[in-house]
Amino acid sequence: MSKTKIGRNDPCHCGSGKKFKKCCASRDITVSRKSNNNNLNSSEKILVMTLTDELFQPMRLYYIVHDKEKLKSLLKNLKCVEYDENLKDWVIYYADEAAKIKLKVPPSKVPKQARPLVIATIYIDNEHAMLIDIRSIERASKLIEFIDKYIPKAVVQITHAAIYNQLISSLKDAPKSAIDVDYDVIFSQKNTTTKDPEKYAKELKAFAAKNKKERIQALIKRNEGESKKQLPKVEKFPVHYYEEGIDSFNVTCRMRQVIATQHYLGNEDFSFYDLVHKMVHQTPEIQGNVNLEMV
């Protein structure tokens, strides 16, 4: 990164008079093009997107640290990573090494006033824990692979992820005033429910081996009451990336995003039960990815 880049505590270059970390760096938002309907009442809520064109859905990644000093050394060696002395955290900019993670919007297309764009914030919580806060499930997936590429699992190893099972929205007449998300509050222990949804994803793949009639019968019999329950607001689940790769993680997150999207559209009772029926009837096989067009 260039040494002339703006610091997070410097005045924001958009001219708002606020510090960069409290303005463009923390916003990283735009109004969803699909929600940009002039017929909407100004008090109606519309979806908020990140500047790299993903739905704004907060996530937190949990890592166990095996070698704290080596971890810090490796982070310092990355040009896209910078340590903030005042905030006592590390930030990952969408530039240099991280520019290659291929989000929907390339770094060169990010609005100039938001560059360098912060795509993740890292906290080394203590000697043995590292947290990464991210604004979208796509970024979470890319960052898991990014960390694995540059930092060996002998140094740091992902164990869990937590997802906010709601989409961030904003009022039409104030699109840049999206909810000020406090990750420490959202992902506090009292607000977080720990589950193992990947077990459910594996069961779905097993059902896919059956013919359509058998699949429907098996799915209906599978604890129907449990699948109709609403998801917890914040859900923490184990990540088996080193054993299974990133696909299982992606399915877990995509399924929750489909449900959250349905809730945003007003279908508040939509649950895993409804999602499974859509998946079964939409395609002859349940594949390793969830088609968001089904919503």
PDB file of N, CA, C and O in Angstrom, residues 27 29 169-171 173-180:
ATOM      1  N   ARG A  27     -18.946   2.900   6.553  1.00  0.00           N
ATOM      2  CA  ARG A  27     -20.155   2.742   5.750  1.00  0.00           C
ATOM      3  C   ARG A  27     -20.037   1.529   4.847  1.00  0.00           C
ATOM      4  O   ARG A  27     -20.733   0.556   5.008  1.00  0.00           O
ATOM      5  N   ILE A  29     -21.226   1.026   2.129  1.00  0.00           N
ATOM      6  CA  ILE A  29     -22.583   0.645   1.772  1.00  0.00           C
ATOM      7  C   ILE A  29     -23.083   1.421   0.563  1.00  0.00           C
ATOM      8  O   ILE A  29     -22.575   2.486   0.220  1.00  0.00           O
ATOM      9  N   SER A 169     -30.889  -3.188   6.468  1.00  0.00           N
ATOM     10  CA  SER A 169     -31.693  -2.328   5.609  1.00  0.00           C
ATOM     11  C   SER A 169     -31.620  -0.893   6.101  1.00  0.00           C
ATOM     12  O   SER A 169     -31.114  -0.609   7.182  1.00  0.00           O
ATOM     13  N   SER A 170     -32.138   0.017   5.280  1.00  0.00           N
ATOM     14  CA  SER A 170     -32.093   1.436   5.608  1.00  0.00           C
ATOM     15  C   SER A 170     -33.356   2.098   5.083  1.00  0.00           C
ATOM     16  O   SER A 170     -34.026   1.565   4.190  1.00  0.00           O
ATOM     17  N   LEU A 171     -33.681   3.268   5.599  1.00  0.00           N
ATOM     18  CA  LEU A 171     -34.837   4.011   5.113  1.00  0.00           C
ATOM     19  C   LEU A 171     -34.531   4.602   3.743  1.00  0.00           C
ATOM     20  O   LEU A 171     -33.406   5.023   3.467  1.00  0.00           O
ATOM     21  N   ASP A 173     -35.350   7.438   2.449  1.00  0.00           N
ATOM     22  CA  ASP A 173     -34.958   8.844   2.436  1.00  0.00           C
ATOM     23  C   ASP A 173     -33.629   9.088   3.145  1.00  0.00           C
ATOM     24  O   ASP A 173     -33.167  10.219   3.241  1.00  0.00           O
ATOM     25  N   ALA A 174     -32.996   8.008   3.651  1.00  0.00           N
ATOM     26  CA  ALA A 174     -31.676   8.153   4.282  1.00  0.00           C
ATOM     27  C   ALA A 174     -30.845   6.914   3.986  1.00  0.00           C
ATOM     28  O   ALA A 174     -30.441   6.184   4.880  1.00  0.00           O
ATOM     29  N   PRO A 175     -30.579   6.652   2.697  1.00  0.00           N
ATOM     30  CA  PRO A 175     -29.907   5.404   2.316  1.00  0.00           C
ATOM     31  C   PRO A 175     -28.508   5.252   2.857  1.00  0.00           C
ATOM     32  O   PRO A 175     -28.021   4.139   2.975  1.00  0.00           O
ATOM     33  N   LYS A 176     -27.834   6.346   3.190  1.00  0.00           N
ATOM     34  CA  LYS A 176     -26.467   6.249   3.697  1.00  0.00           C
ATOM     35  C   LYS A 176     -26.402   6.161   5.222  1.00  0.00           C
ATOM     36  O   LYS A 176     -25.345   6.253   5.811  1.00  0.00           O
ATOM     37  N   SER A 177     -27.570   6.022   5.842  1.00  0.00           N
ATOM     38  CA  SER A 177     -27.595   5.959   7.304  1.00  0.00           C
ATOM     39  C   SER A 177     -28.000   4.567   7.772  1.00  0.00           C
ATOM     40  O   SER A 177     -28.873   4.420   8.614  1.00  0.00           O
ATOM     41  N   ALA A 178     -27.391   3.562   7.179  1.00  0.00           N
ATOM     42  CA  ALA A 178     -27.686   2.185   7.569  1.00  0.00           C
ATOM     43  C   ALA A 178     -27.358   1.987   9.043  1.00  0.00           C
ATOM     44  O   ALA A 178     -26.585   2.731   9.633  1.00  0.00           O
ATOM     45  N   ILE A 179     -27.975   0.972   9.595  1.00  0.00           N
ATOM     46  CA  ILE A 179     -27.780   0.681  11.011  1.00  0.00           C
ATOM     47  C   ILE A 179     -26.295   0.633  11.352  1.00  0.00           C
ATOM     48  O   ILE A 179     -25.509  -0.005  10.671  1.00  0.00           O
ATOM     49  N   ASP A 180     -25.916   1.343  12.391  1.00  0.00           N
ATOM     50  CA  ASP A 180     -24.522   1.344  12.849  1.00  0.00           C
ATOM     51  C   ASP A 180     -24.262   0.030  13.563  1.00  0.00           C
ATOM     52  O   ASP A 180     -24.599  -0.144  14.727  1.00  0.00           O
TER      53      ASP A 180
END
